[in-house]
Coordinates of C-alpha atoms and ligand atoms in Angstrom, one line a residue:
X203 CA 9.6 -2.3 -32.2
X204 CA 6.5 -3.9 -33.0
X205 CA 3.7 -1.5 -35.1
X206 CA 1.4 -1.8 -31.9
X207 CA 4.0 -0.5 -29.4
X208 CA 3.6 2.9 -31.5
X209 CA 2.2 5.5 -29.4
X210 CA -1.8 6.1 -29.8
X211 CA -1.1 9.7 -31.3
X212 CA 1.4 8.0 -33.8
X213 CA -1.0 5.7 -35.5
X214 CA -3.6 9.0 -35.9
X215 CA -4.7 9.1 -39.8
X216 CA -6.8 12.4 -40.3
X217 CA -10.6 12.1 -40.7
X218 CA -10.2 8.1 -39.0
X219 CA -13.3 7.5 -36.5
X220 CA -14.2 4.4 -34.1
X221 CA -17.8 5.3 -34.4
X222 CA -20.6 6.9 -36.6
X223 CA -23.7 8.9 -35.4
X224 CA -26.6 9.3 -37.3
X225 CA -28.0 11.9 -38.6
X226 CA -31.4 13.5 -37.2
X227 CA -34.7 14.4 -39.5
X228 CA -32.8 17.5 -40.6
X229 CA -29.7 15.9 -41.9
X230 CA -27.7 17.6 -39.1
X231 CA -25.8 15.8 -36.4
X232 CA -26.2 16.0 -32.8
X233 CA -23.3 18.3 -31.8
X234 CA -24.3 21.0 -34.9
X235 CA -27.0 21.9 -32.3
X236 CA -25.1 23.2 -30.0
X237 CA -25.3 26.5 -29.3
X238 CA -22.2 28.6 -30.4
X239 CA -21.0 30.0 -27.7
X240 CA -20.9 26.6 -25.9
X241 CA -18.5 25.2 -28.6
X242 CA -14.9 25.3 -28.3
X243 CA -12.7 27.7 -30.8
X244 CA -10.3 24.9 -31.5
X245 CA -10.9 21.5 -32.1
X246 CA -9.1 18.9 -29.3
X247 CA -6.1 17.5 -30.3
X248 CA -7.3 13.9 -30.2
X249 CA -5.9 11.0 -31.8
X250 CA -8.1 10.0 -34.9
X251 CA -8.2 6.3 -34.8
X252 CA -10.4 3.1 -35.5
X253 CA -12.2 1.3 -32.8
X254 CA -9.8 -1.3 -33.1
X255 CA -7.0 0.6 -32.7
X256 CA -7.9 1.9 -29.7
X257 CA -9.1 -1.7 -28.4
X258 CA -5.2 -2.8 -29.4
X259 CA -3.7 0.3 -27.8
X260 CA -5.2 -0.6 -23.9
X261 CA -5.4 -4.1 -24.4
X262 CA -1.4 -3.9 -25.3
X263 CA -0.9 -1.3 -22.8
X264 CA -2.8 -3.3 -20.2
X265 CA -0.2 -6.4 -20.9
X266 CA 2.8 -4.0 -20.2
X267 CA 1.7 -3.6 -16.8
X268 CA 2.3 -6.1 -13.5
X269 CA -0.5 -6.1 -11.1
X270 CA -1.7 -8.8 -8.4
X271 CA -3.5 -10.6 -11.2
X272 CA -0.8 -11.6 -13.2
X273 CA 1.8 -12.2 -11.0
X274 CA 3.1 -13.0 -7.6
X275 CA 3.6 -9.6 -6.1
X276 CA 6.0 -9.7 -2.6
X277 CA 6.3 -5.9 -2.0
X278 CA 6.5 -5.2 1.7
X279 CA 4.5 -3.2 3.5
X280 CA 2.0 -3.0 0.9
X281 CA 0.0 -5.9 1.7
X282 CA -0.5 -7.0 -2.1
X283 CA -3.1 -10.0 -1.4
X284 CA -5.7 -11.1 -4.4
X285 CA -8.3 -8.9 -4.1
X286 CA -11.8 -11.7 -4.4
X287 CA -13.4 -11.2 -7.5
X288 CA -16.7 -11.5 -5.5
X289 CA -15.9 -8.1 -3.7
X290 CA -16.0 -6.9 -7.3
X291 CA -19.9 -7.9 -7.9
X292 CA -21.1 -6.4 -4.5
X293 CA -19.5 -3.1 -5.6
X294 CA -21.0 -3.6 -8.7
X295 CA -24.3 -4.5 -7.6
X296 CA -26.6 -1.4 -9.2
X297 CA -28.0 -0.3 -6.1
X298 CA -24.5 0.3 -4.5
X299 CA -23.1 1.8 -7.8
X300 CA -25.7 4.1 -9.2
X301 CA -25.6 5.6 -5.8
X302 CA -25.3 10.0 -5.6
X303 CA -23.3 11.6 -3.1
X304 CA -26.2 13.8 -2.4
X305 CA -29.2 11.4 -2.2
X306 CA -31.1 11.8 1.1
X307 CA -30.1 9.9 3.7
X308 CA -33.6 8.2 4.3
X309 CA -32.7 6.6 -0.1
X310 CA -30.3 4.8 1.3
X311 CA -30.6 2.2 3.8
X312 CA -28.4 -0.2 2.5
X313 CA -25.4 1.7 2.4
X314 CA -25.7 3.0 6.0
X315 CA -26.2 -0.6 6.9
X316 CA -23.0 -1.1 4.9
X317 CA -21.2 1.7 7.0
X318 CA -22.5 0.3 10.3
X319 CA -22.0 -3.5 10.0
X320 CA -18.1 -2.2 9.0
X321 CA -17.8 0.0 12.4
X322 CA -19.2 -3.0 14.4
X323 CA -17.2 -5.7 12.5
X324 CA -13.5 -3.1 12.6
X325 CA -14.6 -2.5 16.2
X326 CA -14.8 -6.3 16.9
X327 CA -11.6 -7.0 15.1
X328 CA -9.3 -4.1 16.5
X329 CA -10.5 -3.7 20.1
X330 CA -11.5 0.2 19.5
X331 CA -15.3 1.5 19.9
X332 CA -15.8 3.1 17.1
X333 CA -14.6 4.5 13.4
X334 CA -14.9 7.4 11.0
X335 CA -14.8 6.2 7.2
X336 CA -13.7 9.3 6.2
X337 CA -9.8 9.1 4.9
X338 CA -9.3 8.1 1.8
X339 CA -5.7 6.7 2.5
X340 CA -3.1 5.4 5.6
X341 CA -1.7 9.0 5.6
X342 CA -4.9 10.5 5.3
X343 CA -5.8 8.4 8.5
X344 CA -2.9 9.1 10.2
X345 CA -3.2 12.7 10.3
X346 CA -6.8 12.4 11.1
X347 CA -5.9 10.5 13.8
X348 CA -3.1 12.8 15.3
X349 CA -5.6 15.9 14.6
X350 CA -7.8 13.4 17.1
X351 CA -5.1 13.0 19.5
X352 CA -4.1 16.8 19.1
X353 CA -7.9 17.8 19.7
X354 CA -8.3 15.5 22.8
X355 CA -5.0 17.3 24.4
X356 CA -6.3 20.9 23.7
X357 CA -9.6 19.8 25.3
X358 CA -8.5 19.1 28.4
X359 CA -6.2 22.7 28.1
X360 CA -3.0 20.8 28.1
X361 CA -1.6 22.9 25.5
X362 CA 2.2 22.0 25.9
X363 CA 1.8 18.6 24.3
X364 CA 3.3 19.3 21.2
X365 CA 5.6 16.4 20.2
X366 CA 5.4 12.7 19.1
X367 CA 7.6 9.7 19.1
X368 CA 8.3 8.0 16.1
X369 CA 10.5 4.8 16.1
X370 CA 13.3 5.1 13.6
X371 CA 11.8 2.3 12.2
X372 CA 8.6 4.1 11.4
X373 CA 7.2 3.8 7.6
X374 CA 7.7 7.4 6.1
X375 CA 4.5 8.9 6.4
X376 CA 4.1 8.7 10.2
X377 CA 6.8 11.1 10.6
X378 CA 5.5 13.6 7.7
X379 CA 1.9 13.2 9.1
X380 CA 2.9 14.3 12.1
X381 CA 4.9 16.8 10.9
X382 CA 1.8 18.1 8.8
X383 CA -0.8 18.1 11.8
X384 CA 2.0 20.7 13.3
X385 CA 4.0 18.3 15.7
X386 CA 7.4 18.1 16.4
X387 CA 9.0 14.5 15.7
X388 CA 11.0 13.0 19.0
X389 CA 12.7 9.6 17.4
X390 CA 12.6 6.6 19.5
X391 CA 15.5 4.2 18.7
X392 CA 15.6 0.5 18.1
X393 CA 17.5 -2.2 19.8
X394 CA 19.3 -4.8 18.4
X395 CA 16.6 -7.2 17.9
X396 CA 14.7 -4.1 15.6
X397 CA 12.3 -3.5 18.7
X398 CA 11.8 -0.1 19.6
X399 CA 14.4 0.3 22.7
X400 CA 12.3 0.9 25.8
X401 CA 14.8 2.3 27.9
X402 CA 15.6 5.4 24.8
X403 CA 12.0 5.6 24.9
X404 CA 11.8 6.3 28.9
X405 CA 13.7 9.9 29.0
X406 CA 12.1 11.2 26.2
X407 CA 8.6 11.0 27.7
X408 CA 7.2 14.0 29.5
X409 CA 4.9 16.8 29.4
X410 CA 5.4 17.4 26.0
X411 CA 4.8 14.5 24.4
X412 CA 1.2 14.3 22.8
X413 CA 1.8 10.5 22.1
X414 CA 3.7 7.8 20.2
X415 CA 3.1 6.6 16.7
X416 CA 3.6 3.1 16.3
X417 CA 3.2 0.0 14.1
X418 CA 3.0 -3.5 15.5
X419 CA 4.1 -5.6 13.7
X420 CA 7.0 -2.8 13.2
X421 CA 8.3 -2.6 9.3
X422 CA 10.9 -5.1 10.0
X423 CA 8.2 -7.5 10.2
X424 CA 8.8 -7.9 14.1
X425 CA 6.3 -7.8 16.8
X426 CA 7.1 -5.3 19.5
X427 CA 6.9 -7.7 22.6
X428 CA 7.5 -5.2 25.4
X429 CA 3.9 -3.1 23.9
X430 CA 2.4 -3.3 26.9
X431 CA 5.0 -1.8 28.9
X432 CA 5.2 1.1 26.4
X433 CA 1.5 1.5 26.3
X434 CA 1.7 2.1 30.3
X435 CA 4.5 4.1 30.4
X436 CA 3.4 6.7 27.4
X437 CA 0.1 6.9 29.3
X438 CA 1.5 7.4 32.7
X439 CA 3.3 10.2 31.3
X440 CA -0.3 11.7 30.0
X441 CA 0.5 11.0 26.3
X442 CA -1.9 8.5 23.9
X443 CA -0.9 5.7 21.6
X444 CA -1.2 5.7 18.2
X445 CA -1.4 2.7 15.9
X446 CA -0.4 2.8 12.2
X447 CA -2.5 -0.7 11.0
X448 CA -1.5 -0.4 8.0
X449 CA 0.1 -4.1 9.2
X450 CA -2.9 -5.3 10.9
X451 CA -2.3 -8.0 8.1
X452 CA -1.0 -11.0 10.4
X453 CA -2.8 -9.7 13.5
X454 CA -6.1 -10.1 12.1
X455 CA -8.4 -12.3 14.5
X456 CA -5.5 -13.0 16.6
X457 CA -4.4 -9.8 18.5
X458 CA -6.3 -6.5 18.8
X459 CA -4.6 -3.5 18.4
X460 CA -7.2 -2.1 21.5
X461 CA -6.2 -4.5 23.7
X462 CA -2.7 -4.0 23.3
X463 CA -3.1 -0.5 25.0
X464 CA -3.9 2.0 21.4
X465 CA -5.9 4.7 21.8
X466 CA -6.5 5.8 18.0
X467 CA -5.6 4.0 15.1
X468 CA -6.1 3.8 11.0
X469 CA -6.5 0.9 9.0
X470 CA -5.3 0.3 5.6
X471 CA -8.9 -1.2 3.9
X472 CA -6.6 -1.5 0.4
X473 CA -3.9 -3.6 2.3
X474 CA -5.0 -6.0 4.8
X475 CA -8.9 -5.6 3.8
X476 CA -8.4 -6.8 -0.2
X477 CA -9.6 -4.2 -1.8
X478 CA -7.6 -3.1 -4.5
X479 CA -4.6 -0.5 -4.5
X480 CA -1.5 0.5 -6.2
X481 CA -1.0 3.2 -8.8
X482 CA -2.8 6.0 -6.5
X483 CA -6.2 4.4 -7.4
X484 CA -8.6 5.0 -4.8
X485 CA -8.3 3.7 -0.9
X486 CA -9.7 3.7 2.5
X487 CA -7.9 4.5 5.8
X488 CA -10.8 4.6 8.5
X489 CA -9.6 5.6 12.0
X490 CA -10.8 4.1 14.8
X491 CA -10.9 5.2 18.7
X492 CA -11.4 4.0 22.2
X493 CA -14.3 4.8 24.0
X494 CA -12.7 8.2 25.8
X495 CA -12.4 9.7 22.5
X496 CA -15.2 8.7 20.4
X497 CA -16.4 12.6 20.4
X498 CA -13.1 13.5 18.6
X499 CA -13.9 11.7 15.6
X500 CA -14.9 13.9 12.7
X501 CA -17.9 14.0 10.8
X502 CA -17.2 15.7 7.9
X503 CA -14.3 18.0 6.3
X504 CA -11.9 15.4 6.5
X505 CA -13.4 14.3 3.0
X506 CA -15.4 14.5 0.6
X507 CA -18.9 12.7 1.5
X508 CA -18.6 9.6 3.7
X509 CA -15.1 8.5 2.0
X510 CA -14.5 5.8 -0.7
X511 CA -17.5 3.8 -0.4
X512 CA -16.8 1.2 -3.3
X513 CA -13.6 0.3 -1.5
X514 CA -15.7 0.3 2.1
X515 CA -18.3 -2.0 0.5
X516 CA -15.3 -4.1 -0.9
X517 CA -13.5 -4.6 2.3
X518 CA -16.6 -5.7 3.9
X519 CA -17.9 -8.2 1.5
X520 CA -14.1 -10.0 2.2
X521 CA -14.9 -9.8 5.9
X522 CA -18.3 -11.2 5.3
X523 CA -16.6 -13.5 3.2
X524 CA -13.8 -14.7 5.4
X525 CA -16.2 -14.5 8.8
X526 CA -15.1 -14.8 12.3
X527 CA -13.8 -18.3 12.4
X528 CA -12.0 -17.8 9.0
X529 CA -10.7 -14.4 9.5
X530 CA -7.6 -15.5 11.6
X531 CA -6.4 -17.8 9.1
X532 CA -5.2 -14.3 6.8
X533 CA -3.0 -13.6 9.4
X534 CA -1.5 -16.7 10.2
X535 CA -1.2 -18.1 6.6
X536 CA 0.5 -14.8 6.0
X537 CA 2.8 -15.3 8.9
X538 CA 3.7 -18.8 8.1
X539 CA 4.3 -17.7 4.1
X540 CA 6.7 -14.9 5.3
X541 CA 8.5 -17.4 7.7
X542 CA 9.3 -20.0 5.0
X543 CA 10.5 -18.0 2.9
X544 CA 13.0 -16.3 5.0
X545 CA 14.6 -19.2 6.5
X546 CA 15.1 -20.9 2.5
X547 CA 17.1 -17.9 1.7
X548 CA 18.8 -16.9 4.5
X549 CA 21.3 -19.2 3.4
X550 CA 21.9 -16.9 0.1
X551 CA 20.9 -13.7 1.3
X552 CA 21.7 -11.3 4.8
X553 CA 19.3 -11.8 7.3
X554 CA 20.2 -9.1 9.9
X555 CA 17.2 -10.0 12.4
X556 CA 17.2 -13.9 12.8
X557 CA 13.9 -14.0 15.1
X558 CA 10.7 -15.0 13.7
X559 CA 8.7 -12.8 12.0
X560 CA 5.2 -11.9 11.1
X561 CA 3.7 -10.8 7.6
X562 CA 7.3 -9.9 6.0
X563 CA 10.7 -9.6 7.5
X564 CA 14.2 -7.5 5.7
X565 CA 17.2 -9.1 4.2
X566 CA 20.7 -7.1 4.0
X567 CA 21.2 -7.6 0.3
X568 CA 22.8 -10.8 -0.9
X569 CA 25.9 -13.0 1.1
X570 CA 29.1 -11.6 0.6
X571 CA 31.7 -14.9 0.3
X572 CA 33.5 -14.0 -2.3
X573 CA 35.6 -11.3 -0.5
X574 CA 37.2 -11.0 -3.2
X575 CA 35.4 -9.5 -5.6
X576 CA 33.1 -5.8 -5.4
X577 CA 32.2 -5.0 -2.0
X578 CA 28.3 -6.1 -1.7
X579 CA 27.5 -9.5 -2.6
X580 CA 29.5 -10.0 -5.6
X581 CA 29.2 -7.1 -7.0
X582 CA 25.4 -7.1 -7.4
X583 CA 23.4 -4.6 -5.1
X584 CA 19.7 -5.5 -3.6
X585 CA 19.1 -3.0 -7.1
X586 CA 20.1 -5.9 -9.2
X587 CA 18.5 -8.6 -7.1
X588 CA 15.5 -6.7 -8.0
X589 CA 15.6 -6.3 -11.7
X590 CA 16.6 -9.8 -12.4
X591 CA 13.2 -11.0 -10.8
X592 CA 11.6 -9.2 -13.1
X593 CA 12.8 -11.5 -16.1
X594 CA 11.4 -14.1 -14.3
X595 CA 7.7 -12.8 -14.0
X596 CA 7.9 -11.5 -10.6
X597 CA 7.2 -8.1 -8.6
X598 CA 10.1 -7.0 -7.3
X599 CA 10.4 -6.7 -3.2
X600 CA 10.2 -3.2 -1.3
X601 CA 14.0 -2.0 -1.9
X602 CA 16.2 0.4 0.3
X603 CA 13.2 0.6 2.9
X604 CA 13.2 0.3 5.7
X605 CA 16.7 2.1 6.1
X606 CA 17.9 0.7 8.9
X607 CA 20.4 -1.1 6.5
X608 CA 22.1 -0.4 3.3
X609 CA 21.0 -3.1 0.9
X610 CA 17.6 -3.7 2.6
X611 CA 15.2 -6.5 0.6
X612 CA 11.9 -6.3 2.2
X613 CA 9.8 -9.6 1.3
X614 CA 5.8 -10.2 2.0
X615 CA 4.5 -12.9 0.6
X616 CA 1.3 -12.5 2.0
X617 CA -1.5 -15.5 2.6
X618 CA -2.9 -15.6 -1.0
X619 CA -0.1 -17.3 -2.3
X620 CA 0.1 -21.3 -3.3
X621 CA 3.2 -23.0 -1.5
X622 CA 3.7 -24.0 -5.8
X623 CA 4.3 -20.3 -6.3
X624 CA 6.4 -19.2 -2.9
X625 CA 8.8 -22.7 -3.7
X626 CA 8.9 -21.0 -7.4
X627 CA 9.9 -17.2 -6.1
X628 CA 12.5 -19.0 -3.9
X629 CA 13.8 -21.1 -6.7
X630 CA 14.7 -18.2 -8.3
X631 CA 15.9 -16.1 -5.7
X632 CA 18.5 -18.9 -5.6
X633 CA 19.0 -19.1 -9.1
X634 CA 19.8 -15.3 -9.0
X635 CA 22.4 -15.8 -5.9
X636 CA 24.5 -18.2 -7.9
X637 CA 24.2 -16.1 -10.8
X638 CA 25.6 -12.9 -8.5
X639 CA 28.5 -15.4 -7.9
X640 CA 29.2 -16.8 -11.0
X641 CA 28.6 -13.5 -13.5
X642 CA 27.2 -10.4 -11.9
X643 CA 26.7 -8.9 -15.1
X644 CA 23.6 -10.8 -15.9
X645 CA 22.3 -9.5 -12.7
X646 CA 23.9 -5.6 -13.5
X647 CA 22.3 -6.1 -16.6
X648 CA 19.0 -6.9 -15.7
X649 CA 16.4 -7.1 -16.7
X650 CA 16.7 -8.7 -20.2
X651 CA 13.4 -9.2 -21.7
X652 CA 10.7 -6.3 -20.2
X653 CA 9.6 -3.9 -22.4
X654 CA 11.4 -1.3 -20.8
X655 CA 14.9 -2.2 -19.4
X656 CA 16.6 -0.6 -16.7
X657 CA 15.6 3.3 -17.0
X658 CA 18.2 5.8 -15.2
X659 CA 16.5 6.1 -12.2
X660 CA 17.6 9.4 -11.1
X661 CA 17.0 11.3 -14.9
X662 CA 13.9 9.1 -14.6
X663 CA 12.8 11.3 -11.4
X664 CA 14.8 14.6 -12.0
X665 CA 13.4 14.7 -15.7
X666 CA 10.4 13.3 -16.3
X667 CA 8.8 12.9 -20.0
X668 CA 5.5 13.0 -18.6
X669 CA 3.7 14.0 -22.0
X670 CA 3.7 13.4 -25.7
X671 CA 6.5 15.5 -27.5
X672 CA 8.6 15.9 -24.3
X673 CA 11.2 13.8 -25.6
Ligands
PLP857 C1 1.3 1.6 3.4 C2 1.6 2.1 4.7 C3 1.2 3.4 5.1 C4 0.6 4.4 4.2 O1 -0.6 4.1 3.6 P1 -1.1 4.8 2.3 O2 -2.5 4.3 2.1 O3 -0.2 4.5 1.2 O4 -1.1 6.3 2.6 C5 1.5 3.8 6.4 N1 2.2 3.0 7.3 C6 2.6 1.7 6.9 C7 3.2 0.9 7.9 C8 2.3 1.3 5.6 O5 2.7 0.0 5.3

């Protein structure tokens, strides 16, 4: 263990300070003032260390973390693009950041302005009239959205509607969100080709359903062709269409989400918008509507305020940024990234669904041909695939989602990547096949030089040590 790994409570030394204060004309410091009834009875249990220390203890911690800065980062369905540093100085720009929640409207021109130009420029790129900035997050969109769809139902007194479809497909939260907003969940199945199956989809429609939840590009990565014949027959039947754009990704400035038939939708501002996300930081899931149902959208309650705005302003300096005639590129680079990498592999690794994909597409875990050794490829699960990569500097893939298959690898590259680095990530997505065949231990092993190998993943979520002195 080196001294610095030490926890920050460990290298305490009473009476140790970072900092000095000086003393006032009475020879008394700042906090003797205080009144003594607003003092506390004990004092905190704070680490007492030098400035230094503490400068050493995040700067280390810091370096034990992965984020889209210091590595390629292909976790599907998470959209992990490099977020602009420019988006960065817009939000930081003083007039944007000293802002107060409670400021009169008539203070701030420039941050309506902000919230407007982003409803006309979403509007222009999805096909739906207007949006509400309120969710903080894609669930928190998608149950506004389905309170929207709920509200627009009851309106009209059709009070039976009371179920939605959800492909099996479906990312987790559409189901919970709907289960949340007090809907019963009607699963749609897919067909072979991982599209939702149009003719399971027919007799479950009816006076009961409220609508469909869908995604499009689905989670496999695959574009649901037949969407237009959905979209008519889930109307017909007096139900609306939902769209979880949380993979607008490789659709941007190509397809529009509107003119594919949706009715309401949410879109994931820290995925396909560049802001950044990961580690429950804070996001943005406005939902947008057509034209019937722009009175449904809420004004307030949903949040706090009018939403994130720093990640609002974000996502629109990258549209501003990227502009109409660049904006398409995102999604086609991102489609063409995706595409590469899945045919160089497929040779090493299950590919279930051969078609072509968009943003990210699903392997089955690696090739099995040495039948006779363990069961899945060699021995070594998707698990193992996934902790060797990390020795070599890379995020691990999304693992075991979706579930449509046991040893599911879900890659997406996204368009912010060099063709240097995807060629690298193949390299050694190679290197670890062979490996798998030759000594699966390395790979059962892995990994070999993080800080923290290979935890027990189910004591790691059963029994937490989630403070100091736990262990
Ligand atoms: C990420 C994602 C969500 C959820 O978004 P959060 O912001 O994490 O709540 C929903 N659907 C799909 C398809 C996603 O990829």
């Amino acid at each position: 263990m080196k001294y610095y790994d030490k926890l920050i409570f460990e290298l305490s030394k009473p009476g140790r300070t970072g900092y000095s204060l000086p003393e006032n004309e009475y020879g008394r410091c700042l906090c003797c003032e205080l009144p003594e009834g607003l003092k506390r009875a004990q004092a905190p249990e704070l680490p007492e260390v030098s400035e230094i220390d503490v400068v050493r203890h995040y700067t280390n911690l810091s370096q034990m973390n992965f984020g889209v800065d210091t590595g390629f980062y292909p976790l599907g369905s998470c959209t992990m693009k490099y977020n602009p540093k420019i988006n960065e100085e817009i939000a930081a720009i003083p007039g944007f950041n000293g802002l107060h929640p409670l400021q009169p409207a008539s203070t701030v021109p420039g941050a309506l302005a902000v919230y407007e130009g982003m409803d006309k420029a979403l509007a222009a790129i999805t096909g739906m009239a207007h949006f509400t900035f309120l969710p903080c997050a894609g669930a928190h969109g998608e149950l506004t959205g389905l309170m929207i769809m709920r509200q627009y139902h009851m309106s009209r007194g059709d009070l039976a509607r009371t179920k939605v479809i959800v492909p099996d497909s479906a990312h987790g939260t559409n189901p919970a969100s709907a289960a949340v907003c007090g809907l019963e969940i009607v699963e749609v199945k897919s067909n072979a080709n991982g599209l939702v199956d149009v003719e399971d989809l027919k007799p479950l429609l009816g006076p009961e359903i409220a609508g469909i939840m869908m995604t499009n590009p689905n989670t496999l990565g695959l574009f649901e062709k037949e969407i237009k014949e959905i979209a008519a027959l889930v109307h017909e039947c007096g139900g609306l269409l939902y769209y979880d754009g949380a993979n607008m990704n490789p659709l941007l400035g190509v397809v529009r989400p509107g003119d594919m038939g949706f009715d309401i939708m949410h879109l994931n501002l820290h995925k396909t918008f560049s802001t950044p996300h990961g580690g429950g930081g804070p996001g943005s899931g406005p939902v947008g509507v057509a034209q019937h149902l722009a009175k449904f959208l809420p004004e307030t309650r949903v949040s706090g305020f009018n939403g994130n705005f720093g990640v609002i302003l974000r996502a629109y300096a990258y549209i501003l940024a990227l502009g109409r005639q660049n904006i398409k590129f995102a999604g086609k680079f991102a489609t063409l990234s995706a595409n590469y990498i899945k045919e160089c592999l497929k040779d090493k690794y299950k590919l279930p669904i051969p078609s072509i994909c968009k943003h990210e597409f699903v392997y089955d875990g690696l090739i099995n041909d040495g039948a006779d050794k363990a069961e899945d490829g060699h021995g070594a699960t998707t698990l193992d695939v996934a902790k060797r990569l990390l020795d070599f500097g890379f995020h691990a893939p999304t693992i075991y989602f979706p579930l449509l298959f046991h040893q599911a690898l879900m890659i997406e590259p996204t368009e912010t990547e060099s063709k240097e680095t995807i060629d690298e990530f193949i390299g050694v997505m190679r290197r670890i096949a062979d490996e798998a065949a030759a000594d699966p231990m390395i790979l059962r092993n892995a990994p070999h030089n993080t800080p923290i190998r290979r935890p027990d993943e189910t004591t790691a979520a059963r029994q937490p040590i989630l403070k100091y002195g736990d262990q």
